[in-house]
Tab-separated table of C-alpha atoms and ligand atoms in Angstrom:
chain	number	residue	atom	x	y	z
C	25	UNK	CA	1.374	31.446	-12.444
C	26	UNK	CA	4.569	32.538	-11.212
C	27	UNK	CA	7.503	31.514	-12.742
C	28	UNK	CA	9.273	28.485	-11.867
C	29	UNK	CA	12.496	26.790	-12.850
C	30	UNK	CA	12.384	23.102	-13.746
C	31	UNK	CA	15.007	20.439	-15.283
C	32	UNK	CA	14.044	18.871	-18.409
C	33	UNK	CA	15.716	15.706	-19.261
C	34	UNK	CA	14.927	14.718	-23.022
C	35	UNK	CA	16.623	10.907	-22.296
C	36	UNK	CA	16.415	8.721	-25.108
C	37	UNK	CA	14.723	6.727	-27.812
C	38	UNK	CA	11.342	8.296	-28.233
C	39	UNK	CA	12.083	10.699	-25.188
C	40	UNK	CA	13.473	13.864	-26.966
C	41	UNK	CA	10.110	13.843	-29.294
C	42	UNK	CA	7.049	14.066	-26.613
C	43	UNK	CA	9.582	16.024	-24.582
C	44	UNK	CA	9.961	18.890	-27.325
C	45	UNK	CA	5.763	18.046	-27.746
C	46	UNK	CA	5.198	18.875	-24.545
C	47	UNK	CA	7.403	21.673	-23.758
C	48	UNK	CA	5.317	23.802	-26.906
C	49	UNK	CA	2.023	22.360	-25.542
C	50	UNK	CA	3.003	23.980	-22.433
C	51	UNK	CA	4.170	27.256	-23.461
C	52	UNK	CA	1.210	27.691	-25.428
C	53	UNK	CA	-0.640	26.935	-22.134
C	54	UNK	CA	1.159	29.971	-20.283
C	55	UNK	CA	2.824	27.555	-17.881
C	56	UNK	CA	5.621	29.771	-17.194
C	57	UNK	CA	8.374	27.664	-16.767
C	58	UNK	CA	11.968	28.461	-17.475
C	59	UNK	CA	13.566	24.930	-18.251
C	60	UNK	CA	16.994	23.925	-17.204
C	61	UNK	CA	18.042	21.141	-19.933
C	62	UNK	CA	20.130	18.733	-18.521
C	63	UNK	CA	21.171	15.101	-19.808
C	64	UNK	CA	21.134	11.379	-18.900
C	65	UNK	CA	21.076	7.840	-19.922
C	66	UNK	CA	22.685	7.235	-23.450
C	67	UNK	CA	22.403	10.924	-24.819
C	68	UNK	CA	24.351	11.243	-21.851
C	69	UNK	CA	26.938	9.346	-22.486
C	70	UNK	CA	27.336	9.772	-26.251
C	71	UNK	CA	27.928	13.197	-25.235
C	72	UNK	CA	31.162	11.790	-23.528
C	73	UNK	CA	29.368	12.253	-19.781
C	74	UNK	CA	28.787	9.834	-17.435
C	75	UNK	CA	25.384	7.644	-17.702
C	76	UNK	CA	23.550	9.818	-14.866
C	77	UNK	CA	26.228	12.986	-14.866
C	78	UNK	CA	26.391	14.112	-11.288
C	79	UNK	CA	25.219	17.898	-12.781
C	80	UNK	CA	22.197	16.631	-13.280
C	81	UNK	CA	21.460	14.930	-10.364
C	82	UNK	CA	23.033	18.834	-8.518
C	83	UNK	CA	20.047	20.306	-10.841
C	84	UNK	CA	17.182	18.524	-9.321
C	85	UNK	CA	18.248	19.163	-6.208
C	86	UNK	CA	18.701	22.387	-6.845
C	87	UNK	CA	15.137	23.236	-8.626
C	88	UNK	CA	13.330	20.906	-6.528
C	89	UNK	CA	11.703	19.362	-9.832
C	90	UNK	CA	12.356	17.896	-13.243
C	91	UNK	CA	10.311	16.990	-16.543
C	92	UNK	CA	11.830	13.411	-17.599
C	93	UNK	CA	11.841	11.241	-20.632
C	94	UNK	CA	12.635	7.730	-20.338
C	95	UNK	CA	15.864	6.470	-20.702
C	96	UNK	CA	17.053	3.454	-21.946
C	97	UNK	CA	18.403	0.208	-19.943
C	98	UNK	CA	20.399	-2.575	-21.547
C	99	UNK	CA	18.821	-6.055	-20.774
C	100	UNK	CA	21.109	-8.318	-19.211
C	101	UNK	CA	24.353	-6.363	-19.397
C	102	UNK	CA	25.445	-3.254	-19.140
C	103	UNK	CA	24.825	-0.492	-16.907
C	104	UNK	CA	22.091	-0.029	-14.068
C	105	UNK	CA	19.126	1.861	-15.110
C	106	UNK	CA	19.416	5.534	-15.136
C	107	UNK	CA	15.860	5.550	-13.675
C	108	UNK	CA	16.339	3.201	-10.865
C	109	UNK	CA	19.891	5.138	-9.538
C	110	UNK	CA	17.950	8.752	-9.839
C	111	UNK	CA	15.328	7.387	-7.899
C	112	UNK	CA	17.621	6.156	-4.886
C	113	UNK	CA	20.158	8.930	-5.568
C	114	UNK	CA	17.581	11.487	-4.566
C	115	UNK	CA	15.455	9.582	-2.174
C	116	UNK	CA	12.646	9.672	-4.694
C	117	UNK	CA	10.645	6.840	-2.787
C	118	UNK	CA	6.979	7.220	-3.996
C	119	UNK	CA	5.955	6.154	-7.645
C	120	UNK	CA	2.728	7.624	-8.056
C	121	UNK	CA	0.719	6.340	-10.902
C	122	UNK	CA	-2.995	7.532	-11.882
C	123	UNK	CA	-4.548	5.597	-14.248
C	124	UNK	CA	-8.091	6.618	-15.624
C	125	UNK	CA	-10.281	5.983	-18.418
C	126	UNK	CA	-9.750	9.086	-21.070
C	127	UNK	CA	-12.547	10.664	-23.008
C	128	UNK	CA	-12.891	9.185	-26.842
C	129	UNK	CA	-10.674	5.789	-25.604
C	130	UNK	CA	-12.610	2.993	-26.463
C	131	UNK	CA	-11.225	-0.063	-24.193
C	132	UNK	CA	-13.256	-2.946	-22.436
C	133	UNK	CA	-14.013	-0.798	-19.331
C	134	UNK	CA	-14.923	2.436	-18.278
C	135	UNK	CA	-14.705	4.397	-15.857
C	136	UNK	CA	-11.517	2.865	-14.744
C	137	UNK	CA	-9.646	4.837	-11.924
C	138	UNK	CA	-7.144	4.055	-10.264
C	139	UNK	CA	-4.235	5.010	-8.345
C	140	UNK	CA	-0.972	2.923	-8.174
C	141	UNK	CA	1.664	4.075	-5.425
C	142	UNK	CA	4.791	1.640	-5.896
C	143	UNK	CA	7.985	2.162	-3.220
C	144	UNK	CA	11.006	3.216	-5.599
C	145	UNK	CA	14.093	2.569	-3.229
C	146	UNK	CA	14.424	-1.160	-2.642
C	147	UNK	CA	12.749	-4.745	-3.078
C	148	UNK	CA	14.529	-7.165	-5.941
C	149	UNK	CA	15.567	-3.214	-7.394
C	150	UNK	CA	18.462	-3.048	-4.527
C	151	UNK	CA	20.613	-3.725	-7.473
C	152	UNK	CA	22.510	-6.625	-5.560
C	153	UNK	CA	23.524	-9.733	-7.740
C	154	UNK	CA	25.967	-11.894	-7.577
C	155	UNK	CA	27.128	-15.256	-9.044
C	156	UNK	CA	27.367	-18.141	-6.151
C	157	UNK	CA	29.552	-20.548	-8.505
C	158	UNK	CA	29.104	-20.674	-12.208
C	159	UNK	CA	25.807	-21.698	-13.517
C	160	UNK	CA	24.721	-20.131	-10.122
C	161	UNK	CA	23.343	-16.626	-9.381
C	162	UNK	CA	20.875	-14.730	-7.176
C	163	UNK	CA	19.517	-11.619	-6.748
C	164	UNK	CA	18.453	-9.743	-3.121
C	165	UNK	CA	15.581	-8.622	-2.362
C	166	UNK	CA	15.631	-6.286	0.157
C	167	UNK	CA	12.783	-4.681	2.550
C	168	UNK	CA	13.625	-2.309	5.257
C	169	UNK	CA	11.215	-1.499	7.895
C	170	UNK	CA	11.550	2.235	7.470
C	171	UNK	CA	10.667	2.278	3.710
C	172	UNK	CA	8.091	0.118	4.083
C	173	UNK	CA	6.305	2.418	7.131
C	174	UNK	CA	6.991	5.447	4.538
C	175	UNK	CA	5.263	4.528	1.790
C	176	UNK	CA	2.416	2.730	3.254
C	177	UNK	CA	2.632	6.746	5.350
C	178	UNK	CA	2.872	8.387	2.145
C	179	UNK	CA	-0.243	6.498	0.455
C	180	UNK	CA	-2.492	6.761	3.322
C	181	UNK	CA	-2.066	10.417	3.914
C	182	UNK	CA	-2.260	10.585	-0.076
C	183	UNK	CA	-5.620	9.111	0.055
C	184	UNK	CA	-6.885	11.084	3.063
C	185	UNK	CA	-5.638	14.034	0.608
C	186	UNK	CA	-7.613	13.106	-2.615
C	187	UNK	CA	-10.527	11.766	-0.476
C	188	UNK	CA	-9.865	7.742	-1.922
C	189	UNK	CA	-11.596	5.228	0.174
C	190	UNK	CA	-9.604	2.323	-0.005
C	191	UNK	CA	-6.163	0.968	-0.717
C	192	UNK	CA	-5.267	-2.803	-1.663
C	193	UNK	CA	-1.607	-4.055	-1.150
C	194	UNK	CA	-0.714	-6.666	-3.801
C	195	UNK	CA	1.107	-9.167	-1.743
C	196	UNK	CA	3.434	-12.357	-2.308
C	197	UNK	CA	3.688	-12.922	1.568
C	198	UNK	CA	2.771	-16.382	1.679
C	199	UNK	CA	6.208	-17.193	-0.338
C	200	UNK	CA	7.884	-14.166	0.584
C	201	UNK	CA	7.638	-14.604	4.138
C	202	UNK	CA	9.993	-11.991	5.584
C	203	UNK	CA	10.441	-9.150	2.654
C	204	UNK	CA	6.731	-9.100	1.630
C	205	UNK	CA	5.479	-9.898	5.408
C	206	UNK	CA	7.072	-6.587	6.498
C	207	UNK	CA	5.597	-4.822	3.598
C	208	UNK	CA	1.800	-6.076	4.472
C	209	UNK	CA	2.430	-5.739	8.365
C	210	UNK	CA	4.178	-2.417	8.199
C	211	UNK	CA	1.193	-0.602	5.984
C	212	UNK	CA	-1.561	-2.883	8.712
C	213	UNK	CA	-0.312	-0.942	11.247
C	214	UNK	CA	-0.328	2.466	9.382
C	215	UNK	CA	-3.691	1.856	8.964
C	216	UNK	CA	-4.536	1.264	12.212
C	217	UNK	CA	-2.897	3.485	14.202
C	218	UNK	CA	-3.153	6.571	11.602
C	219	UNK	CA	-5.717	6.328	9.334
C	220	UNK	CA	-8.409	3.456	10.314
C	221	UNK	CA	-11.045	5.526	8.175
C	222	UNK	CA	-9.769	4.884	5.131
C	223	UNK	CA	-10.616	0.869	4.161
C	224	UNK	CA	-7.389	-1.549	3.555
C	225	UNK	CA	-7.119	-4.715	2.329
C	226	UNK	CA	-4.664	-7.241	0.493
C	227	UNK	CA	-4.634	-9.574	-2.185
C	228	UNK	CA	-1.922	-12.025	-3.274
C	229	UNK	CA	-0.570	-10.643	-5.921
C	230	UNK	CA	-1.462	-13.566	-8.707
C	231	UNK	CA	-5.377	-13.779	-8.444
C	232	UNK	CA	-4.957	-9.625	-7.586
C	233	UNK	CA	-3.966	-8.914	-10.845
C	234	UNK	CA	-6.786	-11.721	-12.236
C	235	UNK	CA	-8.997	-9.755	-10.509
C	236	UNK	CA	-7.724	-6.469	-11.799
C	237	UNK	CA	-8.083	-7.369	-15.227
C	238	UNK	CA	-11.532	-8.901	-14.816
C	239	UNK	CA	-13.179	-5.841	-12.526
C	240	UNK	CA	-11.049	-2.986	-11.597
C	241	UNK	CA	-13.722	-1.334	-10.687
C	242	UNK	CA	-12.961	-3.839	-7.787
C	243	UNK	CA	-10.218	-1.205	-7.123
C	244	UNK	CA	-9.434	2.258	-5.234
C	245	UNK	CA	-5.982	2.865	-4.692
C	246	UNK	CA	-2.933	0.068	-4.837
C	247	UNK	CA	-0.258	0.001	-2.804
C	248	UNK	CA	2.995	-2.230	-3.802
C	249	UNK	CA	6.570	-2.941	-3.747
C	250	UNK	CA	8.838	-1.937	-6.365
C	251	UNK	CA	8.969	-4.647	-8.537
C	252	UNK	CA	5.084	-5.536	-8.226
C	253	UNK	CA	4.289	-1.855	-8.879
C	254	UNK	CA	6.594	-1.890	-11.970
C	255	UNK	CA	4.694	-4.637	-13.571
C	256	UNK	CA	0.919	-3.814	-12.393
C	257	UNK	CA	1.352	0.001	-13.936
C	258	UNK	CA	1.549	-1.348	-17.558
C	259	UNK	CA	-0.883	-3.724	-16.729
C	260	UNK	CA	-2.870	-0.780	-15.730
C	261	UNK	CA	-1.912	1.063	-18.893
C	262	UNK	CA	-3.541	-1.980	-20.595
C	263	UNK	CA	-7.174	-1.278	-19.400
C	264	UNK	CA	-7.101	2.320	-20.410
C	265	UNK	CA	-5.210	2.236	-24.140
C	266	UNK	CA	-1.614	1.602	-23.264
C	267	UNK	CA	1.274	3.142	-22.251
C	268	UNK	CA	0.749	6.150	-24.256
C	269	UNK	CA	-1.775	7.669	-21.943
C	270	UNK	CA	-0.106	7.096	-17.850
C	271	UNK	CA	1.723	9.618	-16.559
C	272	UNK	CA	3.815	9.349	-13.253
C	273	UNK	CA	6.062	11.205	-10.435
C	274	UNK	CA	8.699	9.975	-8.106
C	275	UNK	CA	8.148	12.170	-5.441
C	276	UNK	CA	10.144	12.067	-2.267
C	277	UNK	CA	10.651	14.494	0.789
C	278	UNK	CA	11.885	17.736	-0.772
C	279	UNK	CA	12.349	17.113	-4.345
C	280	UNK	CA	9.980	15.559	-7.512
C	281	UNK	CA	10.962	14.085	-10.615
C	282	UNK	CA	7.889	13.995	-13.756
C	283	UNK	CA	7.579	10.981	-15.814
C	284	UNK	CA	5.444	9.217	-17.956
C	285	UNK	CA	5.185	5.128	-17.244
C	286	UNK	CA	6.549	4.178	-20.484
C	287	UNK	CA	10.168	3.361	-21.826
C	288	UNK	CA	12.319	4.826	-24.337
C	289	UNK	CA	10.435	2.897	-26.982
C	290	UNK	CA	13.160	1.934	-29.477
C	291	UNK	CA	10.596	0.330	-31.905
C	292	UNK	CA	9.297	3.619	-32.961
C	293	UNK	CA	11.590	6.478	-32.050
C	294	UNK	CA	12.669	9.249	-34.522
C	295	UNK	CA	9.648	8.344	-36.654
C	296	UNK	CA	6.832	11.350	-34.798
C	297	UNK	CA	4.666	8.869	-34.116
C	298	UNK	CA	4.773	8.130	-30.341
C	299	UNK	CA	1.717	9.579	-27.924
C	300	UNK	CA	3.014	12.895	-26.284
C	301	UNK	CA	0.019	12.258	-23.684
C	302	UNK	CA	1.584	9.996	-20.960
C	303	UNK	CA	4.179	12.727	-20.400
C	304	UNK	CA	1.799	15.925	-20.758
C	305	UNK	CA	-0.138	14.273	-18.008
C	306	UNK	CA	3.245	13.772	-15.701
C	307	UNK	CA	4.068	17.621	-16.663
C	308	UNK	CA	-0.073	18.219	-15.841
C	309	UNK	CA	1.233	16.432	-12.703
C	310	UNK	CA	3.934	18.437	-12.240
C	311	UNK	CA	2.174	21.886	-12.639
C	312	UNK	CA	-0.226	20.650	-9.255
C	313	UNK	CA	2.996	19.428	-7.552
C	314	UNK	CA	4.226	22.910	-8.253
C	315	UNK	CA	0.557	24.706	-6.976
C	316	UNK	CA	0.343	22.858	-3.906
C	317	UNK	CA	3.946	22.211	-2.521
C	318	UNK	CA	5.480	25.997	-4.085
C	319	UNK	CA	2.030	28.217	-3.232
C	320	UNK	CA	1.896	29.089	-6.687
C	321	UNK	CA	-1.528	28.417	-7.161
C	322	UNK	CA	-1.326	29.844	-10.709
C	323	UNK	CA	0.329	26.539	-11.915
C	324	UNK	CA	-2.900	24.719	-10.804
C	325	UNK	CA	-4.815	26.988	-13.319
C	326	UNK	CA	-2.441	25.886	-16.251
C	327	UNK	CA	-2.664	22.656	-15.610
C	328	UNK	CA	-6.964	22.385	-15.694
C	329	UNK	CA	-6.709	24.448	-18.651
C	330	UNK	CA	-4.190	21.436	-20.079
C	331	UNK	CA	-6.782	18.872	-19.174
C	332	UNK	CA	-9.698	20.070	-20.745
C	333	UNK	CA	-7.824	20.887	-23.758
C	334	UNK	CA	-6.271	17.203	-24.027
C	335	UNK	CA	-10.121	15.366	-22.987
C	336	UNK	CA	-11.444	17.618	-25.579
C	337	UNK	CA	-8.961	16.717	-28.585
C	338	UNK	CA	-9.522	12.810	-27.451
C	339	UNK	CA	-13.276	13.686	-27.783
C	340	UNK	CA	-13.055	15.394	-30.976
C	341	UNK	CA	-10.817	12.161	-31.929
C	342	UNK	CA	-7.858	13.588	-32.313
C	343	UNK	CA	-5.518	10.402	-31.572
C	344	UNK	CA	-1.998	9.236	-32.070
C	345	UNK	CA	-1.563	5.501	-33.653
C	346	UNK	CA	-1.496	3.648	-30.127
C	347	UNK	CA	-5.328	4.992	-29.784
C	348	UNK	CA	-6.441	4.061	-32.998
C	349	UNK	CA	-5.941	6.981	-34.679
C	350	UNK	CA	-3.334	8.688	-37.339
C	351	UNK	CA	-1.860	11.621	-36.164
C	352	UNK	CA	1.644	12.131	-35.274
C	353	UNK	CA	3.331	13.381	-32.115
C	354	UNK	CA	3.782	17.142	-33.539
C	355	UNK	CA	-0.040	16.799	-34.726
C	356	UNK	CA	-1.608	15.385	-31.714
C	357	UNK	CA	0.247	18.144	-30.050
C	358	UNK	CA	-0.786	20.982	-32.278
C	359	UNK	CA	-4.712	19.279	-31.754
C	360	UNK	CA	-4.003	19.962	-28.357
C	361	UNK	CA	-2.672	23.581	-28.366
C	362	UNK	CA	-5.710	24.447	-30.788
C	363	UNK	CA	-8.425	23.271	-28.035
C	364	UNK	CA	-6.367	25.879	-25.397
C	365	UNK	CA	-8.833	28.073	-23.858
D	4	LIG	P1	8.466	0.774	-23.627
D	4	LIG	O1	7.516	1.324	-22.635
D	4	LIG	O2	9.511	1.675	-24.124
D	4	LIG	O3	7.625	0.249	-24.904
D	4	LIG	C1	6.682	-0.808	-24.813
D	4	LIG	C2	5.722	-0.732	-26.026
D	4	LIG	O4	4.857	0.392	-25.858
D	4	LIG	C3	6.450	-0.530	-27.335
D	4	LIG	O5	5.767	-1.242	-28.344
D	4	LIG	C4	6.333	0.966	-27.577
D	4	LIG	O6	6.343	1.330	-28.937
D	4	LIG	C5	4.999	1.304	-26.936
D	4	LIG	N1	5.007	2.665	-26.385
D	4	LIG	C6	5.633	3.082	-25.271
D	4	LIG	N2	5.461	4.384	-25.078
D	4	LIG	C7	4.695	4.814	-26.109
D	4	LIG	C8	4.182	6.098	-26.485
D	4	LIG	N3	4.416	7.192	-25.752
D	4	LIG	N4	3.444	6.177	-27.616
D	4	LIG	C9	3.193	5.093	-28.348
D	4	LIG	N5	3.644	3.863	-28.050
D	4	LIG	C10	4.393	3.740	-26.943
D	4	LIG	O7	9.072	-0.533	-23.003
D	4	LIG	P2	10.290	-1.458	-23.500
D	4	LIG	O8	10.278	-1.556	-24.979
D	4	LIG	O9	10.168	-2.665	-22.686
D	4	LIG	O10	11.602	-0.702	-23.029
D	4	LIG	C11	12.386	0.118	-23.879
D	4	LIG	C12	13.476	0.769	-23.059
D	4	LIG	O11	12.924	1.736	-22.152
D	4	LIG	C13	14.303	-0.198	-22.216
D	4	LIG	O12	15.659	0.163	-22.344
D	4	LIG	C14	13.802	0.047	-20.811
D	4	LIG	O13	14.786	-0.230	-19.852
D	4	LIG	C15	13.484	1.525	-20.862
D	4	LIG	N6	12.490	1.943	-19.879
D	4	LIG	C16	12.679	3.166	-19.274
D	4	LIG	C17	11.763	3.654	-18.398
D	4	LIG	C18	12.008	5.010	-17.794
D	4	LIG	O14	12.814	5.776	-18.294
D	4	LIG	N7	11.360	5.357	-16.718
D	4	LIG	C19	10.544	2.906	-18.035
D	4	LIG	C20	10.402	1.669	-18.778
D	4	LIG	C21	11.349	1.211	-19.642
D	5	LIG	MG1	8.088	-0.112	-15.984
């Protein structure tokens, strides 16, 4: 492949360990990549920066793409999520989530596959709060007609792209009348002015996710609005093994950011046991981002060559503790580099 430049941001809890993990499992691969470290969330700040310094935010839009770790969010104080303030900073508007049943992970389905776009810029993420009068507070959730048009655009052409046949919105528009009306009508006519081949439909969201967790074979592609799509991807996770294992990509216009679906994961950070997987898969991600939207075609080459060598360590039952098995996060990854070809 050619050579590319690409942030890396470690972020926190268990973020600096699969991010070192997959940076070796990557070198090993050939994917030549010269990484541009940059910081955010708490490392951030204990390094006396600000909790998304504006350097990094320069350096994706400088490269075009980063390699993220999660960072952490205080609940119900504190600052904004890093994640959620990247994502708007940068226009990053389309979550894209695959999730798919892995080689050598035993769950209660198989064959599971799945695609979960979610729209990263507004709904109940808009970030507005306020208190009304003490003992009184609300929260806005907000739905714009143009964001709603591009990401029902985005996950139709998407489709068309990776020849899906169908795409479900998960819906709460018989309670959320306006926000989640606009959201259904706005990807309706999408589909029938643009891409009528491809089959829609929508499901409230309650009995959709019954149904998801009963059949998803039920299931092509979903289509949802930021909160919804936040919740339904680690329901998701749940059908294939867990968060360990689904990657992701906020992608917008002109620039990408690479992440995996999970959190910092304070319970078990600093102790080499988290699942590198879920963010080799986002830098797998990343490397076909890179072939198709960069014409380096090369990167595409890497990246099959990092799927086979993953399915085949899963196979061979090479796990990390959230699959069942006892490896850690430097052995899983060595597993992985051994199975190179
Ligand atoms: P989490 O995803 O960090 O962890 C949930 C559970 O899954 C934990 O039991 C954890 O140990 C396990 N887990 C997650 N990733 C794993 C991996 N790679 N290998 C093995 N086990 C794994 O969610 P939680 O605990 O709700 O959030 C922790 C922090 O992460 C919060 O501050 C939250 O705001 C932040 N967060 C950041 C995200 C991002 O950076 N994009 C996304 C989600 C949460
Ligand atoms: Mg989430």
């Amino acid at each position: 492949m050619n050579l590319e430049r690409a942030v890396v941001i470690p972020g926190d809890g268990i973020g600096p360990e699969v991010t070192c993990a997959v940076q070796r499992i990557l070198e090993k691969a050939g994917a030549a990549i010269e990484w541009v470290p940059h910081d955010a969330g708490l490392t951030a700040l204990a390094a006396g920066d600000e909790v998304l310094p504006g350097d990094t935010v320069a350096a994706i839009e400088h490269h075009g793409v980063a390699l993220k770790g999660p960072c952490t969010t205080p609940v119900g104080k504190g600052f904004s999520s890093v994640n959620v303030q990247l994502r708007k900073r940068l226009n990053l508007y389309a979550a894209v989530r695959p999730v798919r049943s892995l080689p050598g992970v035993k769950t209660r389905f198989e064959n599971v596959d799945l695609v979960i776009i979610r729209e990263n810029t507004e709904g109940l993420y808009s970030g507005v709060e306020n208190e009304v009068t003490p003992g009184v507070v609300m929260s806005m959730k907000v739905a714009s007609e143009n964001a709603c048009t591009r990401i029902a655009r985005w996950a139709f052409r998407y489709a068309t792209h990776r020849q899906r046949k169908k795409i479900t919105v998960l819906h709460k528009a018989n309670i959320m009348k306006l926000t989640d009306g606009l959201f259904i009508r706005c990807a309706q006519q999408i589909h029938k002015k643009e891409y009528p081949n491809i089959e829609y439909n929508e499901l409230i969201i309650d009995a959709g996710c019954m149904r998801l967790v009963q059949d998803p074979s039920a299931f092509d592609m979903l289509l949802l609005e930021n909160l919804y799509g936040d919740v339904v991807s680690d329901l998701c996770a749940g059908l294939i093994g867990g968060l360990g294992v689904v990657p992701g990509a906020n992608i917008g216009d002109t620039h990408a950011v690479f992440e995996a679906v999970h959190g910092s994961a304070p319970d078990i950070a600093g102790k080499n046991v988290a699942n590198p997987l879920a963010l080799l898969m986002s830098a797998v991600m990343m490397l076909n981002y890179m072939a198709d939207h960069r014409a380096n075609p090369g990167a595409k080459a890497v990246a099959d060559r990092l799927r086979v060598a993953y399915d085949s360590a899963l196979e061979a039952g090479c796990k990390t503790r959230d699959l069942g098995g006892e490896l850690g996060t430097d052995a899983f990854a060595d597993a992985v580099i051994e199975r190179l070809q």
